[in-house]
mmCIF file of C-alpha atoms in Angstrom:
data_model
loop_
_atom_site.group_PDB
_atom_site.id
_atom_site.type_symbol
_atom_site.label_atom_id
_atom_site.label_comp_id
_atom_site.label_asym_id
_atom_site.label_seq_id
_atom_site.Cartn_x
_atom_site.Cartn_y
_atom_site.Cartn_z
ATOM 1 C CA MET A 105 -19.356 40.104 -45.526
ATOM 2 C CA ALA A 106 -19.803 42.387 -42.509
ATOM 3 C CA ALA A 107 -16.611 43.770 -41.091
ATOM 4 C CA LEU A 108 -16.638 44.278 -37.314
ATOM 5 C CA GLN A 109 -15.254 47.632 -36.184
ATOM 6 C CA HIS A 110 -13.691 48.122 -32.800
ATOM 7 C CA THR A 111 -15.202 51.530 -32.106
ATOM 8 C CA ILE A 112 -17.443 51.363 -29.060
ATOM 9 C CA ILE A 113 -19.974 53.855 -27.840
ATOM 10 C CA SER A 114 -21.002 53.558 -24.180
ATOM 11 C CA LEU A 115 -24.122 55.096 -22.726
ATOM 12 C CA GLN A 116 -24.544 55.321 -18.933
ATOM 13 C CA SER A 117 -27.672 56.168 -17.043
ATOM 14 C CA LYS A 118 -28.025 59.745 -15.785
ATOM 15 C CA THR A 119 -28.091 58.321 -12.284
ATOM 16 C CA PRO A 120 -25.554 55.515 -12.514
ATOM 17 C CA SER A 121 -24.749 53.245 -9.639
ATOM 18 C CA PRO A 122 -21.266 53.579 -8.061
ATOM 19 C CA PRO A 123 -18.563 52.376 -10.507
ATOM 20 C CA LEU A 124 -17.337 48.836 -10.042
ATOM 21 C CA SER A 125 -13.825 49.789 -10.978
ATOM 22 C CA SER A 126 -11.458 52.690 -10.524
ATOM 23 C CA ALA A 127 -8.325 53.929 -12.183
ATOM 24 C CA LEU A 128 -5.373 51.576 -11.902
ATOM 25 C CA THR A 129 -2.516 52.687 -9.711
ATOM 26 C CA PRO A 130 1.038 51.507 -10.268
ATOM 27 C CA ARG A 131 1.950 48.375 -8.375
ATOM 28 C CA THR A 132 5.397 47.122 -7.483
ATOM 29 C CA THR A 133 4.284 43.545 -6.952
ATOM 30 C CA THR A 134 3.319 41.174 -9.763
ATOM 31 C CA LEU A 135 0.110 39.206 -9.307
ATOM 32 C CA SER A 136 0.506 35.491 -9.532
ATOM 33 C CA PHE A 137 -2.296 33.048 -10.136
ATOM 34 C CA SER A 138 -2.651 29.330 -9.672
ATOM 35 C CA PHE A 139 -5.476 26.967 -10.573
ATOM 36 C CA SER A 140 -5.794 25.802 -6.988
ATOM 37 C CA SER A 141 -6.514 29.261 -5.556
ATOM 38 C CA THR A 142 -7.444 32.293 -7.637
ATOM 39 C CA PHE A 143 -8.746 30.296 -10.584
ATOM 40 C CA SER A 144 -10.363 27.559 -8.563
ATOM 41 C CA PRO A 145 -13.530 27.656 -10.731
ATOM 42 C CA LEU A 146 -11.410 26.299 -13.576
ATOM 43 C CA HIS A 147 -11.252 22.858 -12.046
ATOM 44 C CA LEU A 148 -13.477 20.699 -14.259
ATOM 45 C CA LYS A 149 -14.231 17.121 -13.442
ATOM 46 C CA LEU A 150 -14.012 15.355 -16.742
ATOM 47 C CA SER A 151 -14.621 11.783 -17.681
ATOM 48 C CA SER A 152 -12.152 10.045 -19.951
ATOM 49 C CA SER A 153 -14.448 10.488 -22.934
ATOM 50 C CA ALA A 154 -14.900 14.160 -22.133
ATOM 51 C CA LEU A 155 -11.142 14.626 -21.902
ATOM 52 C CA THR A 156 -10.757 13.042 -25.314
ATOM 53 C CA ALA A 157 -13.514 15.290 -26.738
ATOM 54 C CA ARG A 158 -11.849 18.352 -25.242
ATOM 55 C CA ARG A 159 -8.498 17.498 -26.808
ATOM 56 C CA ASN A 160 -10.020 16.723 -30.169
ATOM 57 C CA GLY A 161 -12.453 19.656 -30.062
ATOM 58 C CA SER A 162 -14.802 17.707 -32.345
ATOM 59 C CA GLY A 163 -18.416 16.658 -32.100
ATOM 60 C CA SER A 164 -21.203 18.096 -30.028
ATOM 61 C CA LEU A 165 -19.672 16.898 -26.763
ATOM 62 C CA GLY A 166 -16.364 18.556 -27.633
ATOM 63 C CA ALA A 167 -18.166 21.800 -28.515
ATOM 64 C CA ARG A 168 -20.046 21.783 -25.224
ATOM 65 C CA MET A 169 -16.903 21.095 -23.233
ATOM 66 C CA ASN A 170 -15.064 23.939 -25.021
ATOM 67 C CA ALA A 171 -17.951 26.300 -24.360
ATOM 68 C CA SER A 172 -18.034 25.317 -20.675
ATOM 69 C CA ALA A 173 -14.255 25.756 -20.329
ATOM 70 C CA ALA A 174 -14.350 29.155 -22.081
ATOM 71 C CA ALA A 175 -17.118 30.339 -19.770
ATOM 72 C CA SER A 176 -15.165 29.164 -16.726
ATOM 73 C CA TYR A 177 -12.000 30.930 -17.773
ATOM 74 C CA ALA A 178 -13.886 34.128 -18.570
ATOM 75 C CA SER A 179 -15.708 34.058 -15.213
ATOM 76 C CA ALA A 180 -12.449 33.496 -13.385
ATOM 77 C CA LEU A 181 -10.790 36.490 -15.069
ATOM 78 C CA ALA A 182 -13.825 38.672 -14.399
ATOM 79 C CA ASP A 183 -13.903 37.627 -10.746
ATOM 80 C CA VAL A 184 -10.270 38.498 -10.297
ATOM 81 C CA ALA A 185 -10.682 41.874 -12.047
ATOM 82 C CA ASN A 186 -13.827 42.671 -10.039
ATOM 83 C CA SER A 187 -12.163 41.778 -6.739
ATOM 84 C CA ASN A 188 -9.150 43.946 -7.623
ATOM 85 C CA ASN A 189 -11.442 46.821 -8.705
ATOM 86 C CA THR A 190 -9.981 46.724 -12.237
ATOM 87 C CA LEU A 191 -12.958 45.405 -14.192
ATOM 88 C CA GLU A 192 -13.083 48.297 -16.615
ATOM 89 C CA ALA A 193 -9.315 48.176 -17.288
ATOM 90 C CA THR A 194 -9.516 44.397 -17.716
ATOM 91 C CA SER A 195 -12.380 44.828 -20.196
ATOM 92 C CA GLY A 196 -10.073 47.117 -22.136
ATOM 93 C CA ASP A 197 -7.387 44.416 -22.036
ATOM 94 C CA VAL A 198 -9.812 41.859 -23.404
ATOM 95 C CA GLU A 199 -10.682 44.166 -26.295
ATOM 96 C CA LYS A 200 -6.982 44.433 -27.150
ATOM 97 C CA ILE A 201 -6.652 40.643 -26.905
ATOM 98 C CA GLU A 202 -9.607 40.223 -29.266
ATOM 99 C CA LYS A 203 -7.870 42.489 -31.801
ATOM 100 C CA PHE A 204 -4.536 40.625 -31.517
ATOM 101 C CA PHE A 205 -5.944 37.143 -31.815
ATOM 102 C CA GLY A 206 -8.316 38.266 -34.549
ATOM 103 C CA GLU A 207 -5.262 38.244 -36.816
ATOM 104 C CA PRO A 208 -5.136 34.736 -38.398
ATOM 105 C CA SER A 209 -1.298 34.647 -38.312
ATOM 106 C CA VAL A 210 -1.258 35.386 -34.559
ATOM 107 C CA PHE A 211 -3.976 32.861 -33.741
ATOM 108 C CA ASP A 212 -2.357 30.187 -35.907
ATOM 109 C CA PHE A 213 1.026 30.771 -34.238
ATOM 110 C CA PHE A 214 -0.343 30.197 -30.736
ATOM 111 C CA ILE A 215 -2.365 27.100 -31.560
ATOM 112 C CA ASN A 216 0.491 25.489 -33.513
ATOM 113 C CA PRO A 217 1.610 22.485 -31.409
ATOM 114 C CA THR A 218 5.047 22.431 -33.094
ATOM 115 C CA ILE A 219 5.986 25.823 -31.636
ATOM 116 C CA GLY A 220 7.495 25.638 -28.159
ATOM 117 C CA LEU A 221 5.941 27.219 -25.085
ATOM 118 C CA GLU A 222 8.970 29.437 -24.527
ATOM 119 C CA LYS A 223 8.559 31.084 -27.941
ATOM 120 C CA LYS A 224 4.880 31.629 -27.266
ATOM 121 C CA ARG A 225 5.656 33.149 -23.886
ATOM 122 C CA GLN A 226 8.125 35.548 -25.519
ATOM 123 C CA VAL A 227 5.565 36.692 -28.026
ATOM 124 C CA LEU A 228 3.038 37.180 -25.193
ATOM 125 C CA ASP A 229 5.607 39.348 -23.354
ATOM 126 C CA ASP A 230 6.011 41.443 -26.516
ATOM 127 C CA ILE A 231 2.271 41.835 -26.846
ATOM 128 C CA ALA A 232 1.881 42.716 -23.183
ATOM 129 C CA LYS A 233 4.615 45.378 -23.288
ATOM 130 C CA SER A 234 3.370 46.993 -26.537
ATOM 131 C CA SER A 235 -0.219 47.168 -25.356
ATOM 132 C CA ALA A 236 0.356 47.792 -21.612
ATOM 133 C CA LEU A 237 -1.733 44.858 -20.432
ATOM 134 C CA GLN A 238 -2.218 44.521 -16.693
ATOM 135 C CA PRO A 239 -0.157 41.896 -14.800
ATOM 136 C CA HIS A 240 -3.108 39.633 -14.085
ATOM 137 C CA THR A 241 -4.149 39.686 -17.728
ATOM 138 C CA ILE A 242 -0.635 38.722 -18.803
ATOM 139 C CA ASN A 243 -0.581 35.916 -16.287
ATOM 140 C CA PHE A 244 -3.985 34.749 -17.496
ATOM 141 C CA LEU A 245 -2.712 34.483 -21.050
ATOM 142 C CA ASN A 246 0.320 32.548 -19.893
ATOM 143 C CA ILE A 247 -1.947 30.160 -18.005
ATOM 144 C CA LEU A 248 -3.865 29.496 -21.190
ATOM 145 C CA VAL A 249 -0.655 28.849 -23.110
ATOM 146 C CA ASP A 250 0.730 26.514 -20.415
ATOM 147 C CA ALA A 251 -2.544 24.648 -20.202
ATOM 148 C CA LYS A 252 -2.720 24.396 -23.991
ATOM 149 C CA ARG A 253 -6.100 26.154 -23.915
ATOM 150 C CA ILE A 254 -5.133 29.259 -25.869
ATOM 151 C CA ASP A 255 -7.301 27.869 -28.710
ATOM 152 C CA LEU A 256 -10.276 28.969 -26.620
ATOM 153 C CA ILE A 257 -9.254 32.623 -26.585
ATOM 154 C CA LYS A 258 -11.876 33.823 -29.048
ATOM 155 C CA ASP A 259 -14.655 32.047 -27.107
ATOM 156 C CA ILE A 260 -13.260 33.389 -23.831
ATOM 157 C CA VAL A 261 -13.395 36.943 -25.198
ATOM 158 C CA LYS A 262 -17.095 36.452 -26.036
ATOM 159 C CA GLU A 263 -17.899 34.875 -22.655
ATOM 160 C CA PHE A 264 -16.021 37.636 -20.813
ATOM 161 C CA GLU A 265 -18.193 40.249 -22.530
ATOM 162 C CA VAL A 266 -21.294 38.354 -21.374
ATOM 163 C CA VAL A 267 -20.040 38.236 -17.750
ATOM 164 C CA TYR A 268 -18.939 41.903 -17.857
ATOM 165 C CA ASN A 269 -22.335 42.991 -19.194
ATOM 166 C CA LYS A 270 -24.101 41.047 -16.455
ATOM 167 C CA ILE A 271 -21.971 42.514 -13.630
ATOM 168 C CA THR A 272 -22.353 46.083 -14.940
ATOM 169 C CA ASP A 273 -25.971 45.787 -16.088
ATOM 170 C CA THR A 274 -24.867 46.643 -19.638
ATOM 171 C CA GLU A 275 -26.786 45.931 -22.820
ATOM 172 C CA LEU A 276 -24.698 45.219 -25.910
ATOM 173 C CA ALA A 277 -26.099 46.380 -29.245
ATOM 174 C CA ILE A 278 -24.498 45.613 -32.606
ATOM 175 C CA VAL A 279 -25.248 48.313 -35.185
ATOM 176 C CA SER A 280 -24.706 47.288 -38.852
ATOM 177 C CA SER A 281 -24.692 49.931 -41.568
ATOM 178 C CA VAL A 282 -23.361 50.490 -45.082
ATOM 179 C CA VAL A 283 -21.247 53.441 -44.025
ATOM 180 C CA LYS A 284 -19.871 54.502 -40.657
ATOM 181 C CA LEU A 285 -22.504 56.280 -38.579
ATOM 182 C CA GLU A 286 -21.841 59.551 -36.814
ATOM 183 C CA SER A 287 -21.334 59.398 -33.039
ATOM 184 C CA GLN A 288 -24.485 61.445 -32.414
ATOM 185 C CA HIS A 289 -26.555 58.897 -34.367
ATOM 186 C CA LEU A 290 -25.025 56.059 -32.397
ATOM 187 C CA ALA A 291 -25.841 57.873 -29.172
ATOM 188 C CA GLN A 292 -29.497 58.177 -30.264
ATOM 189 C CA ILE A 293 -29.567 54.452 -31.016
ATOM 190 C CA ALA A 294 -28.043 53.745 -27.595
ATOM 191 C CA LYS A 295 -30.749 55.796 -25.874
ATOM 192 C CA GLN A 296 -33.463 53.923 -27.714
ATOM 193 C CA VAL A 297 -31.990 50.541 -26.782
ATOM 194 C CA GLN A 298 -31.766 51.704 -23.183
ATOM 195 C CA LYS A 299 -35.491 52.630 -23.273
ATOM 196 C CA LEU A 300 -36.358 49.226 -24.711
ATOM 197 C CA THR A 301 -34.288 47.185 -22.313
ATOM 198 C CA GLY A 302 -34.165 49.289 -19.132
ATOM 199 C CA ALA A 303 -30.450 48.536 -18.870
ATOM 200 C CA GLN A 304 -28.262 50.785 -16.724
ATOM 201 C CA ASN A 305 -25.664 51.070 -19.487
ATOM 202 C CA VAL A 306 -25.567 50.487 -23.246
ATOM 203 C CA ARG A 307 -22.506 49.625 -25.292
ATOM 204 C CA ILE A 308 -22.648 50.019 -29.063
ATOM 205 C CA LYS A 309 -20.403 48.026 -31.433
ATOM 206 C CA THR A 310 -20.490 48.886 -35.088
ATOM 207 C CA GLU A 311 -19.959 46.832 -38.201
ATOM 208 C CA ILE A 312 -19.996 47.641 -41.912
ATOM 209 C CA ASP A 313 -22.336 45.545 -44.035
ATOM 210 C CA PRO A 314 -22.646 46.650 -47.717
ATOM 211 C CA SER A 315 -25.449 44.143 -48.344
ATOM 212 C CA LEU A 316 -27.875 46.392 -46.418
ATOM 213 C CA VAL A 317 -27.825 48.883 -49.407
ATOM 214 C CA ALA A 318 -28.701 51.757 -47.043
ATOM 215 C CA GLY A 319 -30.033 52.333 -43.561
ATOM 216 C CA PHE A 320 -28.997 50.179 -40.609
ATOM 217 C CA THR A 321 -29.887 47.305 -38.332
ATOM 218 C CA VAL A 322 -29.550 46.943 -34.564
ATOM 219 C CA ARG A 323 -29.169 43.612 -32.785
ATOM 220 C CA TYR A 324 -29.459 43.396 -29.010
ATOM 221 C CA GLY A 325 -30.753 41.058 -26.341
ATOM 222 C CA GLN A 326 -29.334 37.678 -25.422
ATOM 223 C CA SER A 327 -27.085 36.504 -28.226
ATOM 224 C CA GLY A 328 -28.479 39.262 -30.453
ATOM 225 C CA SER A 329 -31.935 37.686 -30.389
ATOM 226 C CA LYS A 330 -33.766 40.977 -30.948
ATOM 227 C CA LEU A 331 -33.507 42.927 -34.175
ATOM 228 C CA ILE A 332 -34.445 46.458 -35.297
ATOM 229 C CA ASP A 333 -34.177 46.452 -39.122
ATOM 230 C CA LEU A 334 -34.312 49.867 -40.781
ATOM 231 C CA SER A 335 -32.291 48.844 -43.870
ATOM 232 C CA VAL A 336 -33.258 49.347 -47.502
ATOM 233 C CA LYS A 337 -32.522 45.661 -48.037
ATOM 234 C CA LYS A 338 -35.334 44.786 -45.658
ATOM 235 C CA GLN A 339 -37.725 47.199 -47.373
ATOM 236 C CA LEU A 340 -36.929 45.687 -50.774
ATOM 237 C CA GLU A 341 -37.492 42.210 -49.457
ATOM 238 C CA GLU A 342 -40.900 43.277 -48.094
ATOM 239 C CA ILE A 343 -41.821 44.857 -51.454
ATOM 240 C CA ALA A 344 -40.823 41.701 -53.260
ATOM 241 C CA ALA A 345 -42.952 39.633 -50.878
ATOM 242 C CA GLU A 346 -45.997 41.863 -51.413
ATOM 243 C CA LEU A 347 -45.608 41.572 -55.181
ATOM 244 C CA ASP A 348 -45.128 37.792 -54.904
ATOM 245 C CA LEU A 349 -41.566 38.011 -56.288
ATOM 246 C CA GLY A 350 -40.193 35.417 -53.942
ATOM 247 C CA ASP A 351 -38.653 33.397 -56.809
ATOM 248 C CA ILE A 352 -36.902 36.427 -58.244
ATOM 249 C CA LYS A 353 -33.493 37.199 -56.839
ATOM 250 C CA LEU A 354 -32.760 40.842 -56.330
ATOM 251 C CA ASN A 355 -29.309 41.883 -57.410
ATOM 252 C CA LEU A 356 -28.430 44.374 -54.658
#
C-alpha cells in the first residue's frame, strides 16, 4: 500500500508571471462569510430526489451531487483567497486541513451526527490556533460544520488543488518510489515534467510504494492520466510478458 508523503517540491519557471498572492499581514478584523454573498456559488438548486441523494450520499446520483458540492465549496474558497491575495497561504491551510482530516479519528469525530455542533466548533478552534489557520479558512470550516457538509472535506481538498493548479498554471506530479528520493532528483523530475507539459510551475508530491521493488513512477496530467514508469516492477512484468509467463505470479 502506497503511503502518501506531505513533502512537496515546487518548481517555478525562470521567468514566472507576477505572483497571485503575497505575504499575509496581520489584520485586526475577522472576515465573515455568508452563503448569500461571499459564497454565493454554493447555492445549488436541488430537486427533492437530489436532496435525498445528497443526504444519503449513496448511489451514482448521490456521488455526483457530492462531487458537484465539493467543487463548488473549493471554488468558493479559492475565489475568496484569490481576491484577498492570500491564495498561496490558503493553499498551505488546505494542506494542513488534509493532514488533520486524514486522521480517521478526527474525520470520524466530525461526521458523527451524535456529537453536537458546539463541541465540533471547539475542536475547530483548537485546530485553528495550533496550526495558525487564516480567519477565512477557519470560517470556511465552521460553515461546513454548520451546513453538515464537513463529510465532503476530503473531496474539497482534492478539488481545491485542481482549482489552485488551474489558477497558477501548475502541473501536479505524483512521484512513487520504494525509498525517499533526494531533493535534487525530485527537482530533475520536476524539470522533465515541465518540459513535457509546458506548465509555468510544477509541484511534486511523493509517496512510498514498496511494490515497485526499485526505481520510481511519475503520474501527471488530468487526474494522473499520464504515467512515466521507470520501476523494476514494470521491467519484470515486461520480461514476464516477453517470456509468455502471464499465468505465473511473480513474488515481488
